[in-house]
PDB file of C-alpha atoms in Angstrom:
ATOM      1  CA  MET G   1       5.650  21.801   7.050  1.00 53.00           C
ATOM      2  CA  THR G   2       2.301  20.199   5.988  1.00 66.00           C
ATOM      3  CA  MET G   3       2.788  17.270   3.471  1.00 81.00           C
ATOM      4  CA  THR G   4       1.027  17.413  -0.004  1.00 92.00           C
ATOM      5  CA  ASP G   5       0.503  13.345  -0.736  1.00 96.00           C
ATOM      6  CA  PRO G   6       0.941  11.546   2.143  1.00 97.00           C
ATOM      7  CA  ILE G   7      -0.118   8.598   0.565  1.00 98.00           C
ATOM      8  CA  ALA G   8       3.082   9.049  -1.958  1.00 98.00           C
ATOM      9  CA  ASP G   9       5.307   9.268   1.701  1.00 98.00           C
ATOM     10  CA  LEU G  10       4.293   5.821   2.513  1.00 98.00           C
ATOM     11  CA  LEU G  11       5.011   4.240  -0.756  1.00 98.00           C
ATOM     12  CA  THR G  12       8.279   6.035  -1.361  1.00 98.00           C
ATOM     13  CA  ARG G  13       9.572   5.035   1.872  1.00 98.00           C
ATOM     14  CA  ILE G  14       8.828   1.737   1.315  1.00 99.00           C
ATOM     15  CA  ARG G  15      10.175   1.324  -1.891  1.00 98.00           C
ATOM     16  CA  ASN G  16      13.631   3.180  -0.779  1.00 98.00           C
ATOM     17  CA  ALA G  17      13.747   0.867   1.944  1.00 98.00           C
ATOM     18  CA  VAL G  18      13.184  -1.699   0.110  1.00 98.00           C
ATOM     19  CA  SER G  19      15.920  -1.107  -2.713  1.00 97.00           C
ATOM     20  CA  ILE G  20      18.532  -0.609  -0.127  1.00 97.00           C
ATOM     21  CA  ASN G  21      17.022  -3.943   2.075  1.00 97.00           C
ATOM     22  CA  HIS G  22      15.881  -2.590   5.212  1.00 98.00           C
ATOM     23  CA  LYS G  23      14.142  -4.709   7.329  1.00 98.00           C
ATOM     24  CA  ARG G  24      11.865  -2.079   8.533  1.00 98.00           C
ATOM     25  CA  ALA G  25      10.609   1.576   7.110  1.00 98.00           C
ATOM     26  CA  SER G  26       9.198   3.634   9.608  1.00 97.00           C
ATOM     27  CA  ILE G  27       6.552   6.511   8.536  1.00 97.00           C
ATOM     28  CA  PRO G  28       4.354   8.917  10.335  1.00 97.00           C
ATOM     29  CA  HIS G  29       1.385   7.176  11.795  1.00 97.00           C
ATOM     30  CA  SER G  30      -2.279   7.883  10.057  1.00 97.00           C
ATOM     31  CA  ARG G  31      -4.915   5.801   9.731  1.00 98.00           C
ATOM     32  CA  VAL G  32      -5.045   5.803   6.135  1.00 98.00           C
ATOM     33  CA  LYS G  33      -1.709   4.784   5.865  1.00 98.00           C
ATOM     34  CA  GLU G  34      -2.132   1.989   8.671  1.00 98.00           C
ATOM     35  CA  GLN G  35      -4.852   0.237   6.388  1.00 99.00           C
ATOM     36  CA  ILE G  36      -2.733   0.586   3.366  1.00 99.00           C
ATOM     37  CA  CYS G  37       0.065  -1.776   5.534  1.00 99.00           C
ATOM     38  CA  ARG G  38      -3.107  -3.981   6.267  1.00 99.00           C
ATOM     39  CA  VAL G  39      -3.863  -4.385   2.516  1.00 99.00           C
ATOM     40  CA  LEU G  40      -0.108  -5.100   2.006  1.00 99.00           C
ATOM     41  CA  LYS G  41       0.312  -7.800   5.027  1.00 98.00           C
ATOM     42  CA  GLU G  42      -2.919  -9.885   3.944  1.00 98.00           C
ATOM     43  CA  GLU G  43      -2.100  -9.718   0.320  1.00 98.00           C
ATOM     44  CA  GLY G  44       1.628 -10.961   1.570  1.00 97.00           C
ATOM     45  CA  PHE G  45       3.896  -8.108   0.668  1.00 98.00           C
ATOM     46  CA  VAL G  46       4.696  -7.281   4.243  1.00 98.00           C
ATOM     47  CA  ASN G  47       5.540  -9.320   7.362  1.00 98.00           C
ATOM     48  CA  ASP G  48       3.982  -7.498   9.696  1.00 98.00           C
ATOM     49  CA  TYR G  49       3.359  -3.553  10.590  1.00 98.00           C
ATOM     50  CA  ARG G  50       3.674  -2.122  14.176  1.00 98.00           C
ATOM     51  CA  ILE G  51       2.717   1.392  15.707  1.00 98.00           C
ATOM     52  CA  THR G  52       5.000   2.509  18.200  1.00 98.00           C
ATOM     53  CA  GLU G  53       2.993   6.114  20.635  1.00 95.00           C
ATOM     54  CA  GLU G  54       6.721   7.403  21.940  1.00 86.00           C
ATOM     55  CA  PRO G  55       7.688   9.800  21.630  1.00 89.00           C
ATOM     56  CA  HIS G  56       5.302  10.404  18.661  1.00 94.00           C
ATOM     57  CA  LYS G  57       2.801   8.083  16.679  1.00 97.00           C
ATOM     58  CA  THR G  58       4.962   5.920  14.347  1.00 98.00           C
ATOM     59  CA  LEU G  59       4.143   3.284  11.857  1.00 98.00           C
ATOM     60  CA  HIS G  60       7.136   0.503  11.218  1.00 98.00           C
ATOM     61  CA  VAL G  61       6.095  -2.050   8.486  1.00 99.00           C
ATOM     62  CA  PHE G  62       8.165  -4.805   8.352  1.00 99.00           C
ATOM     63  CA  LEU G  63       9.068  -6.084   5.108  1.00 98.00           C
ATOM     64  CA  LYS G  64       9.364  -9.354   2.939  1.00 98.00           C
ATOM     65  CA  TYR G  65      11.938 -10.604   1.153  1.00 97.00           C
ATOM     66  CA  GLY G  66      12.285 -13.952  -0.604  1.00 96.00           C
ATOM     67  CA  PRO G  67      14.477 -16.978   1.041  1.00 96.00           C
ATOM     68  CA  ASN G  68      17.197 -15.610  -1.313  1.00 95.00           C
ATOM     69  CA  GLY G  69      17.481 -12.190  -0.043  1.00 93.00           C
ATOM     70  CA  GLU G  70      14.961 -11.528  -2.940  1.00 96.00           C
ATOM     71  CA  LYS G  71      12.647  -8.600  -3.160  1.00 96.00           C
ATOM     72  CA  ILE G  72       8.972  -9.541  -2.626  1.00 97.00           C
ATOM     73  CA  ILE G  73       7.835  -6.209  -3.493  1.00 97.00           C
ATOM     74  CA  ASN G  74       9.560  -5.108  -7.195  1.00 97.00           C
ATOM     75  CA  GLU G  75       7.275  -2.331  -7.783  1.00 98.00           C
ATOM     76  CA  ILE G  76       4.559   0.185  -5.116  1.00 98.00           C
ATOM     77  CA  LYS G  77       3.467   2.683  -7.181  1.00 98.00           C
ATOM     78  CA  ARG G  78       1.091   6.031  -6.491  1.00 98.00           C
ATOM     79  CA  VAL G  79      -2.223   6.039  -9.019  1.00 98.00           C
ATOM     80  CA  SER G  80      -4.332   8.223  -7.885  1.00 98.00           C
ATOM     81  CA  LYS G  81      -2.923  11.755  -6.718  1.00 96.00           C
ATOM     82  CA  PRO G  82      -4.022  14.803  -5.183  1.00 95.00           C
ATOM     83  CA  GLY G  83      -4.138  16.498  -8.854  1.00 95.00           C
ATOM     84  CA  ARG G  84      -5.372  14.308 -10.575  1.00 97.00           C
ATOM     85  CA  ARG G  85      -7.585  11.456  -8.864  1.00 98.00           C
ATOM     86  CA  LEU G  86      -8.614   8.326 -10.311  1.00 98.00           C
ATOM     87  CA  TYR G  87     -11.751   6.386  -9.461  1.00 98.00           C
ATOM     88  CA  SER G  88     -12.980   3.188 -11.067  1.00 98.00           C
ATOM     89  CA  PRO G  89     -16.376   1.578 -11.253  1.00 98.00           C
ATOM     90  CA  ALA G  90     -16.526  -2.232  -9.844  1.00 95.00           C
ATOM     91  CA  ASP G  91     -16.287  -3.697 -12.895  1.00 95.00           C
ATOM     92  CA  ALA G  92     -13.323  -2.057 -14.445  1.00 96.00           C
ATOM     93  CA  VAL G  93     -11.543  -2.323 -11.046  1.00 96.00           C
ATOM     94  CA  PRO G  94      -7.639  -2.846 -12.840  1.00 95.00           C
ATOM     95  CA  LYS G  95      -5.637  -6.241 -12.575  1.00 95.00           C
ATOM     96  CA  VAL G  96      -2.200  -6.151 -12.078  1.00 96.00           C
ATOM     97  CA  LEU G  97      -0.157  -7.763 -14.129  1.00 96.00           C
ATOM     98  CA  ASP G  98      -2.837  -9.985 -14.849  1.00 94.00           C
ATOM     99  CA  GLY G  99      -3.479 -10.993 -11.101  1.00 90.00           C
ATOM    100  CA  ILE G 100       0.430 -11.170  -9.919  1.00 95.00           C
ATOM    101  CA  GLY G 101       0.236  -7.929  -7.992  1.00 97.00           C
ATOM    102  CA  ILE G 102      -2.346  -5.939  -6.419  1.00 98.00           C
ATOM    103  CA  ALA G 103      -4.526  -2.224  -6.678  1.00 98.00           C
ATOM    104  CA  ILE G 104      -5.092  -0.831  -3.659  1.00 99.00           C
ATOM    105  CA  VAL G 105      -8.791   0.542  -3.478  1.00 99.00           C
ATOM    106  CA  SER G 106     -10.131   3.009  -1.141  1.00 98.00           C
ATOM    107  CA  THR G 107     -14.151   2.053  -1.384  1.00 98.00           C
ATOM    108  CA  SER G 108     -16.824   3.173   0.769  1.00 98.00           C
ATOM    109  CA  LYS G 109     -16.566   0.070   2.883  1.00 98.00           C
ATOM    110  CA  GLY G 110     -12.474   0.994   3.561  1.00 98.00           C
ATOM    111  CA  ILE G 111      -9.225  -0.041   2.074  1.00 99.00           C
ATOM    112  CA  MET G 112      -9.027  -3.146   0.278  1.00 98.00           C
ATOM    113  CA  SER G 113      -7.288  -5.155  -2.512  1.00 98.00           C
ATOM    114  CA  ASP G 114      -8.415  -4.985  -5.992  1.00 98.00           C
ATOM    115  CA  ARG G 115      -9.574  -8.613  -5.627  1.00 97.00           C
ATOM    116  CA  ARG G 116     -11.982  -8.252  -2.655  1.00 98.00           C
ATOM    117  CA  CYS G 117     -13.124  -5.197  -4.630  1.00 98.00           C
ATOM    118  CA  ARG G 118     -14.139  -8.243  -7.132  1.00 97.00           C
ATOM    119  CA  GLU G 119     -15.744 -10.475  -4.774  1.00 97.00           C
ATOM    120  CA  GLN G 120     -17.798  -7.729  -3.057  1.00 98.00           C
ATOM    121  CA  ASN G 121     -18.767  -5.890  -6.395  1.00 98.00           C
ATOM    122  CA  LEU G 122     -17.217  -2.472  -5.379  1.00 98.00           C
ATOM    123  CA  GLY G 123     -15.492   0.218  -7.248  1.00 98.00           C
ATOM    124  CA  GLY G 124     -13.443   3.540  -5.569  1.00 98.00           C
ATOM    125  CA  GLU G 125     -10.249   5.401  -6.093  1.00 98.00           C
ATOM    126  CA  VAL G 126      -7.367   3.336  -7.161  1.00 99.00           C
ATOM    127  CA  MET G 127      -4.800   4.239  -4.611  1.00 98.00           C
ATOM    128  CA  ALA G 128      -1.722   2.284  -6.113  1.00 99.00           C
ATOM    129  CA  THR G 129       0.155  -0.712  -7.678  1.00 98.00           C
ATOM    130  CA  VAL G 130       1.801  -3.490  -6.311  1.00 98.00           C
ATOM    131  CA  TRP G 131       3.698  -6.450  -7.875  1.00 97.00           C
TER     132      TRP G 131
END
């Protein structure tokens, strides 16, 4: 069975794992999902991610919690959906909670956070928000 929105599946698996305090979420691998995880790691929302080959390529996302077990990811939400794409020009890339969170944006230079988009003056498809 084919999946309609694999990015929403990634975000849902991370959201569900965080809600029950799991240390890790396992997701079927794709390059786009790997790039989203790279942005989450760079911005400090996850500890790490690894790719395993056996028995099939899987992306393991190691979730991050505070010193007392509090959640680092409070909300992770899909913005641009297959039925309604949301694009933003460089001067209108959204700030999430006035800079506390991030927007994950797919640009012509790859997938990056809203902060890097503003630094490089790039717009693109706003894929998700995280805070």
